[in-house]
Coordinates of C-alpha atoms and ligand atoms in Angstrom, one line a residue:
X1 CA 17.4 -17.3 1.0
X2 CA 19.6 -14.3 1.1
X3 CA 19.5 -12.2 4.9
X4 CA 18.9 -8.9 4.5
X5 CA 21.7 -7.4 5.7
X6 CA 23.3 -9.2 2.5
X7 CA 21.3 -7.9 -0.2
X8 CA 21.5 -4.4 1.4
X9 CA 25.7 -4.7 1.0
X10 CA 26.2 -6.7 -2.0
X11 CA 24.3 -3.8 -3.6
X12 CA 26.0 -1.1 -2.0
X13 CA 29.4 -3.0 -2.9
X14 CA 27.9 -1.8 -6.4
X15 CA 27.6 1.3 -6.0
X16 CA 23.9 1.4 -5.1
X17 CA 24.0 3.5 -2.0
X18 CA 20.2 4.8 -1.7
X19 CA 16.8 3.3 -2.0
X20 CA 13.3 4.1 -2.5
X21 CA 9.9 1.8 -2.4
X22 CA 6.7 0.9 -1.2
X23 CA 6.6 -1.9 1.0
X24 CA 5.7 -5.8 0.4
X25 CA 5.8 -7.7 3.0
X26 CA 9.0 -9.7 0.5
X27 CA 11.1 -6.2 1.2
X28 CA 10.3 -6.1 5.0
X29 CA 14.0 -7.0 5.7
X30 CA 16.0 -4.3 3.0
X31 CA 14.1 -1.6 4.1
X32 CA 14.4 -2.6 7.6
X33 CA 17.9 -2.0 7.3
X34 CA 18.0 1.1 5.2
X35 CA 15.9 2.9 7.0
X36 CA 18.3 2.5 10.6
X37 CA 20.9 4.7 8.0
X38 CA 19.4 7.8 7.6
X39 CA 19.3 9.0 3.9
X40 CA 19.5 5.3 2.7
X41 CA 15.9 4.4 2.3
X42 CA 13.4 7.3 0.8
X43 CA 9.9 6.1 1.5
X44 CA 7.5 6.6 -1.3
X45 CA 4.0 7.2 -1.6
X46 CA 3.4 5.0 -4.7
X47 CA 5.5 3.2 -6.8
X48 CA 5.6 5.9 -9.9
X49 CA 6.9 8.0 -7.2
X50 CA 9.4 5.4 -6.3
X51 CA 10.9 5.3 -9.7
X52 CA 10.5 8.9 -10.6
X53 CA 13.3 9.5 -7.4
X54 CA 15.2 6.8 -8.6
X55 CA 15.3 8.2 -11.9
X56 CA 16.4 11.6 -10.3
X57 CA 19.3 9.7 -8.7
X58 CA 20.5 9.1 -11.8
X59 CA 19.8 11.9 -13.5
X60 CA 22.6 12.8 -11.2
X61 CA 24.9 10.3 -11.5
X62 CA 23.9 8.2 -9.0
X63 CA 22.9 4.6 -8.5
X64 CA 19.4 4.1 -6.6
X65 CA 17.5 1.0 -6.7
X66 CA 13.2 0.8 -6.1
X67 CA 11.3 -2.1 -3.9
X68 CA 7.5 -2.8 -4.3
X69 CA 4.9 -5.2 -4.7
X70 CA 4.1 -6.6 -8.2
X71 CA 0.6 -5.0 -7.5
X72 CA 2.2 -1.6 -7.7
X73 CA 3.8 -2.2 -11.0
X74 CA 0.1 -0.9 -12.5
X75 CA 1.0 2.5 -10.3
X76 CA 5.1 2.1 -11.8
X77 CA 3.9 1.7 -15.6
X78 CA 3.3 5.2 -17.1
X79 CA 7.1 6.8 -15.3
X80 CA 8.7 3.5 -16.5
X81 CA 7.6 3.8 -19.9
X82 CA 7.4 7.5 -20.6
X83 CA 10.3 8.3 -18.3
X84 CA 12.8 6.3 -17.6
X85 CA 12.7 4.0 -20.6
X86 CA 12.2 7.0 -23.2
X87 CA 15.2 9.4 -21.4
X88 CA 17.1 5.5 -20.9
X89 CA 18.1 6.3 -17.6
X90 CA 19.5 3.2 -16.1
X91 CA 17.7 1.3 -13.0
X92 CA 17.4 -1.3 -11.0
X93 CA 13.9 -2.7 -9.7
X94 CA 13.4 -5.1 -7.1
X95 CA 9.7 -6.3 -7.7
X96 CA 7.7 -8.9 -4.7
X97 CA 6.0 -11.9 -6.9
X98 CA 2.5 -12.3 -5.2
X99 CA 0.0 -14.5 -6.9
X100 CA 3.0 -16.5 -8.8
X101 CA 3.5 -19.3 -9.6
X102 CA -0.2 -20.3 -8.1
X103 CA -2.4 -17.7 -7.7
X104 CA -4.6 -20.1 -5.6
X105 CA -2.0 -19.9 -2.6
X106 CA -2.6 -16.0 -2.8
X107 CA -5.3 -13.6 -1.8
X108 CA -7.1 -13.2 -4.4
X109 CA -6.5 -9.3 -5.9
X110 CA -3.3 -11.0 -7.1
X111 CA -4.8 -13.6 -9.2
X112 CA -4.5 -11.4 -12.3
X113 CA -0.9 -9.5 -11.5
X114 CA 0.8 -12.6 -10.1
X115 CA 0.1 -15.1 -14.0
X116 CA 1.2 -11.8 -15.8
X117 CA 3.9 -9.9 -14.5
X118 CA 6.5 -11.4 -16.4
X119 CA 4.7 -11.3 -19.5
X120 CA 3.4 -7.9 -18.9
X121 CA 7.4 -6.7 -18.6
X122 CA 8.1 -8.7 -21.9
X123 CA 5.5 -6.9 -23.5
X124 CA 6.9 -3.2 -22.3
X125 CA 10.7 -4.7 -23.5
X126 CA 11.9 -4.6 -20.0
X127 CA 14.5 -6.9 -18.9
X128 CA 14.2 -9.0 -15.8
X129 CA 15.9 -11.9 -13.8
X130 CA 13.9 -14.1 -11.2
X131 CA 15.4 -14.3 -7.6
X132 CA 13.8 -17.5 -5.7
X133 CA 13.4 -18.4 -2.4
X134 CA 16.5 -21.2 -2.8
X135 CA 19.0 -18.7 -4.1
X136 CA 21.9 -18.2 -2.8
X137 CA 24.4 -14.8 -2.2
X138 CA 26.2 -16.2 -5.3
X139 CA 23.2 -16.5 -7.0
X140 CA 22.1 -13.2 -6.3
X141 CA 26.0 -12.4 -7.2
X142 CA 25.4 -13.6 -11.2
X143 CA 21.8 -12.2 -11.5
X144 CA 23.2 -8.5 -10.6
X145 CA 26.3 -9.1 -13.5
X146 CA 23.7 -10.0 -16.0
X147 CA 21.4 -6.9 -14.8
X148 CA 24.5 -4.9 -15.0
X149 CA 25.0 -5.9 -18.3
X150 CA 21.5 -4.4 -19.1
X151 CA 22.4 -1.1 -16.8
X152 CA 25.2 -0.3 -19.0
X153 CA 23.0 -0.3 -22.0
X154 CA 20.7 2.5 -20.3
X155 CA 18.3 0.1 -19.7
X156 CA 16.7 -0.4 -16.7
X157 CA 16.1 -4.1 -15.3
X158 CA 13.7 -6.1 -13.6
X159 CA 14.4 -8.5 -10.5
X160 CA 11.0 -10.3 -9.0
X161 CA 11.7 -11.7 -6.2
X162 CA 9.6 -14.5 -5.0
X163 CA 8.6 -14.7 -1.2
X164 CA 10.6 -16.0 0.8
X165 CA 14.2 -15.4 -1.1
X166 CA 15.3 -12.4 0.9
X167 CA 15.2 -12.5 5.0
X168 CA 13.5 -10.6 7.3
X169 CA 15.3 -7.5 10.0
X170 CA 13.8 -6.2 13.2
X171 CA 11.9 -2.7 12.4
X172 CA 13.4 -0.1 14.5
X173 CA 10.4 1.8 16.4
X174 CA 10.9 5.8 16.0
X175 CA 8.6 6.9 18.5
X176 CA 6.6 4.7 21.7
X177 CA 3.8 4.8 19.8
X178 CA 0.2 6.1 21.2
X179 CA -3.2 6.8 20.1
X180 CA -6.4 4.3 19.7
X181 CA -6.8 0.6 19.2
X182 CA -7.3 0.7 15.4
X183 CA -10.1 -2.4 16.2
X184 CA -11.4 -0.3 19.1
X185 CA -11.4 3.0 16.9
X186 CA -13.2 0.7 13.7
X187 CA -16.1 -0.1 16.6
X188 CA -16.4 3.3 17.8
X189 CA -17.7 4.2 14.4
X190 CA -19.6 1.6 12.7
X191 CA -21.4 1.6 15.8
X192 CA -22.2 5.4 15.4
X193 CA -23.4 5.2 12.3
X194 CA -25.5 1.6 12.1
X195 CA -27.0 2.4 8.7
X196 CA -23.8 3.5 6.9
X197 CA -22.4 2.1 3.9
X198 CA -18.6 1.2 5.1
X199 CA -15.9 0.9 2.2
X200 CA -12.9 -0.5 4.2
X201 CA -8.8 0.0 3.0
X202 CA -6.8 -2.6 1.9
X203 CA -4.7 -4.6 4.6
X204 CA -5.2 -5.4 8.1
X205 CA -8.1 -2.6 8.4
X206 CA -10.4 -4.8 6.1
X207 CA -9.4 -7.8 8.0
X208 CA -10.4 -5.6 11.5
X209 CA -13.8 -4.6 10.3
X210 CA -14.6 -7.8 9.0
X211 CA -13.8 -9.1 12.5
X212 CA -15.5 -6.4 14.8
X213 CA -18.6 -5.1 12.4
X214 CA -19.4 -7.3 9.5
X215 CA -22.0 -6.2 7.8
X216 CA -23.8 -6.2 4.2
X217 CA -23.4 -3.1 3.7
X218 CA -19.3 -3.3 4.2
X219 CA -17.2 -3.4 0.9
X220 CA -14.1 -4.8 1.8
X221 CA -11.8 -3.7 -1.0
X222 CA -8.6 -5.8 -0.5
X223 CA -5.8 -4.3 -3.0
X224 CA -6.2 -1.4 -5.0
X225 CA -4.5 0.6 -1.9
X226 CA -4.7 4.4 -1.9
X227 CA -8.4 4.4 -4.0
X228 CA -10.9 3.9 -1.1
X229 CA -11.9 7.3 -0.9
X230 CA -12.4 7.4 -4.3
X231 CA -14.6 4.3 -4.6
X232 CA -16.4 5.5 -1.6
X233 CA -17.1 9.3 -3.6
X234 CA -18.7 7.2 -6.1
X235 CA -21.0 5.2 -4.0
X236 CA -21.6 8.7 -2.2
X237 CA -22.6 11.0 -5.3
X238 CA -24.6 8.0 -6.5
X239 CA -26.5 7.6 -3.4
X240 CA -27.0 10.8 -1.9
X241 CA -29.5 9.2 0.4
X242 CA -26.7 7.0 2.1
X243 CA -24.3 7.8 4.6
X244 CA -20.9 6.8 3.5
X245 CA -18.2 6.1 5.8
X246 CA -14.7 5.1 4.6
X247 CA -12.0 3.7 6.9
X248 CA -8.6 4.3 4.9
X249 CA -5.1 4.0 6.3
X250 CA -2.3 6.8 6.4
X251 CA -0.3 5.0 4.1
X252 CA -3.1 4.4 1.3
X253 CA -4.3 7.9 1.5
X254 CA -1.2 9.4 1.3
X255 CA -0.4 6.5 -2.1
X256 CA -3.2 9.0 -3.6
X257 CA -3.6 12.0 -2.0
X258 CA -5.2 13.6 -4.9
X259 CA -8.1 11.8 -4.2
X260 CA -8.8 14.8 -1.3
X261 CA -9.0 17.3 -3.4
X262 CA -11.2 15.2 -6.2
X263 CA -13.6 14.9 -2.9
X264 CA -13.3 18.6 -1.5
X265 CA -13.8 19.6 -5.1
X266 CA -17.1 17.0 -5.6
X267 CA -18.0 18.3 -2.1
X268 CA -20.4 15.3 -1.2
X269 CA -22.5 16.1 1.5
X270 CA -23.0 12.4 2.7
X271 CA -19.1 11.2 2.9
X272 CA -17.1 10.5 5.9
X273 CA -13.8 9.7 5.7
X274 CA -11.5 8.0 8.5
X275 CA -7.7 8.0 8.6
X276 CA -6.5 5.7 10.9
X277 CA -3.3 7.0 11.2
X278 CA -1.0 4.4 12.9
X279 CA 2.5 6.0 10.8
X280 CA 3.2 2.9 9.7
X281 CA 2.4 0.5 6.6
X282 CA 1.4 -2.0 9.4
X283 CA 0.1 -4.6 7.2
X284 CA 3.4 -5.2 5.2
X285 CA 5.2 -5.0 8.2
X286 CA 5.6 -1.8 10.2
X287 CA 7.5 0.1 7.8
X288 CA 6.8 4.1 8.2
X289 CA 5.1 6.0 6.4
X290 CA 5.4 10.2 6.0
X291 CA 2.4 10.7 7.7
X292 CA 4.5 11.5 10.9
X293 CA 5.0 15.0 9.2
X294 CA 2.3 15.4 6.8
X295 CA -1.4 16.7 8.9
X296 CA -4.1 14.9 6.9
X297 CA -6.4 17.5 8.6
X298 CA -4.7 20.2 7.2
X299 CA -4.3 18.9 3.8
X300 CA -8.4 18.0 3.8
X301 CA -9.4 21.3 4.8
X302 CA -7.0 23.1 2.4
X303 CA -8.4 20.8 -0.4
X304 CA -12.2 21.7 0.3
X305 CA -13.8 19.1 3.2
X306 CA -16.4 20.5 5.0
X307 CA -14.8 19.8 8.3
X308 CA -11.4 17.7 9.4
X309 CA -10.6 16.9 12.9
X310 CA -7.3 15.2 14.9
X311 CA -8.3 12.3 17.4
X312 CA -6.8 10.7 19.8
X313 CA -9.2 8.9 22.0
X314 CA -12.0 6.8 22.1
X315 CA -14.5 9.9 23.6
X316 CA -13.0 12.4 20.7
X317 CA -13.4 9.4 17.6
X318 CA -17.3 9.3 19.0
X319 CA -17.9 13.0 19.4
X320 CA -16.0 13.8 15.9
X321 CA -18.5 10.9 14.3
X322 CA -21.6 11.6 15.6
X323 CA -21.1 15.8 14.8
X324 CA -20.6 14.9 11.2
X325 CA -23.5 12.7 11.1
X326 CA -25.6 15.6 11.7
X327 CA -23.6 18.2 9.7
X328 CA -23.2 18.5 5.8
X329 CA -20.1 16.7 4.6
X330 CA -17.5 15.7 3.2
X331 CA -15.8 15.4 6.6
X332 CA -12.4 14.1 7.4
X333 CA -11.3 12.4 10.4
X334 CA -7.6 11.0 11.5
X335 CA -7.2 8.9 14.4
X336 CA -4.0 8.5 15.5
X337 CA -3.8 4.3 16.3
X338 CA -2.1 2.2 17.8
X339 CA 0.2 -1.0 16.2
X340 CA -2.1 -4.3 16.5
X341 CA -1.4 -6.6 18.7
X342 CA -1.9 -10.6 19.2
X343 CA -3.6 -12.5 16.1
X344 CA -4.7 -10.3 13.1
X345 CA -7.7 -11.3 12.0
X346 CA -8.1 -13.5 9.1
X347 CA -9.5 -11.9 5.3
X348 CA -13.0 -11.2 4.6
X349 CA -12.3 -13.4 1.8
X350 CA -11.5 -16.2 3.4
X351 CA -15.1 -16.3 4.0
X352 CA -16.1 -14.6 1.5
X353 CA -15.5 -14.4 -2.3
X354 CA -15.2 -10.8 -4.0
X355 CA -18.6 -11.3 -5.8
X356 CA -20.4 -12.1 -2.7
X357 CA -18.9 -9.2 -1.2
X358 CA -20.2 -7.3 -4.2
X359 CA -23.6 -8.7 -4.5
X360 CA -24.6 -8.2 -0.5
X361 CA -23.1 -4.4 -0.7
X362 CA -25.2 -3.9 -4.2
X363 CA -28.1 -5.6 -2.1
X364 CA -27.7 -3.3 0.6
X365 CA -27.1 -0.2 -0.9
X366 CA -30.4 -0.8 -2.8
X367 CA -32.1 -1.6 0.1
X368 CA -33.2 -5.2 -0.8
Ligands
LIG401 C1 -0.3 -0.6 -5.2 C2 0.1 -1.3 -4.0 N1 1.3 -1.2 -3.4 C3 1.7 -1.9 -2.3 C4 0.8 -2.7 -1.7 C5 1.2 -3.6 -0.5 N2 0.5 -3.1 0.7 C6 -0.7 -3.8 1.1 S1 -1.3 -3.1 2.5 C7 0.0 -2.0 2.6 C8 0.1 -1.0 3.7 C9 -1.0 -0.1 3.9 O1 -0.7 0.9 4.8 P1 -1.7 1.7 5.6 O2 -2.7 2.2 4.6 O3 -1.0 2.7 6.4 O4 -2.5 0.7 6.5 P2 -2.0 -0.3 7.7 O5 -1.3 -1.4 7.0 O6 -1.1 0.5 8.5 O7 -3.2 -0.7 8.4 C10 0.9 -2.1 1.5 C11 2.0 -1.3 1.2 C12 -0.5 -2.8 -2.3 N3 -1.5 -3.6 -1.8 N4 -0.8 -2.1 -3.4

């Protein structure tokens, strides 16, 4: 393993001042650190965006570097081949290696990603160097010369990095944080709307419901981070009958933003969508988000919700749920939440596997 502090320098030695990058929990340490240097670490919204600042770095002339999760790599694709590798503009990309080697360790969205990232980076013609958890800063040392080596011929390497090869730093709080417990606030409205279908975000939030209000009619959609809303739009024009409530995080809305005005455009009546806005992309590790200056209020009114509302406290998060049950939607609420404490829950499928998840929402929804 190399600490993070390490990485951080030996690439700055090199030239690569700046980052940018979605978090996996592999990264936690590097951006850790960068972020305490403002202007070090740019925090992305999804990992196309990621690149595409990279790329503008060196557009420039200078050297940035990109962090995320193999998973994101489906999100990196289309700027990687259509930007940086058809303008060859050199970079370097540091991507996490979940689901590899055994996918069976892993949770299991990463079953497909983790057997075929290498081969699906041999089969773009991108080079790329494995970093594993033994690895030493000399090791690390002779991967970067032979990525350099690719650099200089404007192309623009891989490193995965498998868990465990890069330690962890202590995440530096920028605000005493306040708002509601996100399991308290995850109560307070399945419990207001019993009869709902519930499509709950990637991360801890699934892990939360799953703990607090299992139900049939819950769709726990571990990975695909940003797209809740979106899965819950379909379930919503398909059953106009059905109340649907979706529980997202600040960081996966803000991964696809777009998705808001796809809704306020669509303008289902029957759709209720929940921020809970802790300002942080708790589940990889506390790393901020841009929610902190972005109102997800603002942005769902401006792109066509019936309604969006700001909580902060158990009393509001009732009164908000309970007015857009009775009022034509799409409504948007953020509650501002609180970091978890004590044990996080374990995954829905640890009891669970995706198809019965499936199967007992399809049953549900159907009413059988
Ligand atoms: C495309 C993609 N990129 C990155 C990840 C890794 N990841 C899993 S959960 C998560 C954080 C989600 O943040 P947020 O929606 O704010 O919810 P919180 O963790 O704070 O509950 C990230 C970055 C992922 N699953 N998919």
């Amino acid at each position: 393993m190399i600490s993070a502090q390490d990485f951080c320098d030996i690439l700055a030695d090199r030239g690569f001042t700046t980052a940018s990058g979605v978090p996996c929990s592999h990264f936690g340490g590097p951006i850790a650190h960068l972020s305490t240097q403002p202007g070090r670490y740019v925090p992305a919204p999804n990992e196309g965006s990621a690149l595409a600042v990279a790329a503008g770095a060196a557009l420039s002339g200078q050297r940035a570097y990109v962090m995320l999760q193999n998973s994101g790599l489906g999100n990196l694709i289309n700027p990687l081949t259509s930007l940086v590798m058809t303008y060859q503009l050199p970079i370097l990309t540091f991507a996490s290696l979940r689901g590899w080697p055994d996918p069976a360790t892993d949770e299991p969205q990463h079953a497909v990603m983790g057997p075929s990232t290498h081969r699906l980076l041999d089969s773009v013609g991108s080079p790329h160097y494995t970093l594993h958890a033994e690895d030493t800063t000399d090791r690390f040392t002779e991967l970067l010369d032979s990525a350099q080596k690719d650099l200089d011929a404007q192309q623009a390497p891989f490193v995965l990095v498998e868990r465990g090869a890069i330690g962890k730093a202590a995440v530096h709080e920028a605000a005493p944080p306040w708002g509601v417990a996100s399991s308290t606030a995850i109560r307070v409205v399945t419990d207001s709307c019993p009869e709902a279908s519930v499509i709950a975000t990637t991360g801890y939030t699934g892990r939360d419901v799953f703990a607090v209000a299992d139900r049939p009619g819950n769709f726990y959609m571990q990975g695909s981070m940003g797209h809740a809303s979106s899965l819950g739009l379909g379930v919503a024009l398909a059953h106009p009958e059905r109340t649907v409530v979706v529980l997202d995080g600040d960081g996966a809305v803000l991964m696809h933003l777009g998705a808001l005005s796809m809704i306020g455009h669509e303008g289902p009546a029957n759709l209720i969508h929940v921020v809970l806005d802790n300002q942080s992309h708790e589940s990889t590790g506390g790393q901020a988000t841009t929610s902190a200056t972005t109102s997800f209020s603002a942005a769902a009114l401006a792109a066509g919700y019936r309604s969006a509302v700001d909580c902060d406290s158990e009393d509001s998060l009732r009164n908000a749920v309970l007015k857009a049950m009775a009022a034509s939607g799409p409504h948007l609420i953020s509650v501002r939440t609180l970091p978890r404490t004590g044990a996080i829950p374990p995954r829905a499928t640890n009891a669970l596997t995706p198809q019965a998840i499936r199967d007992r929402f399809q049953q549900d929804l159907n009413g059988s």
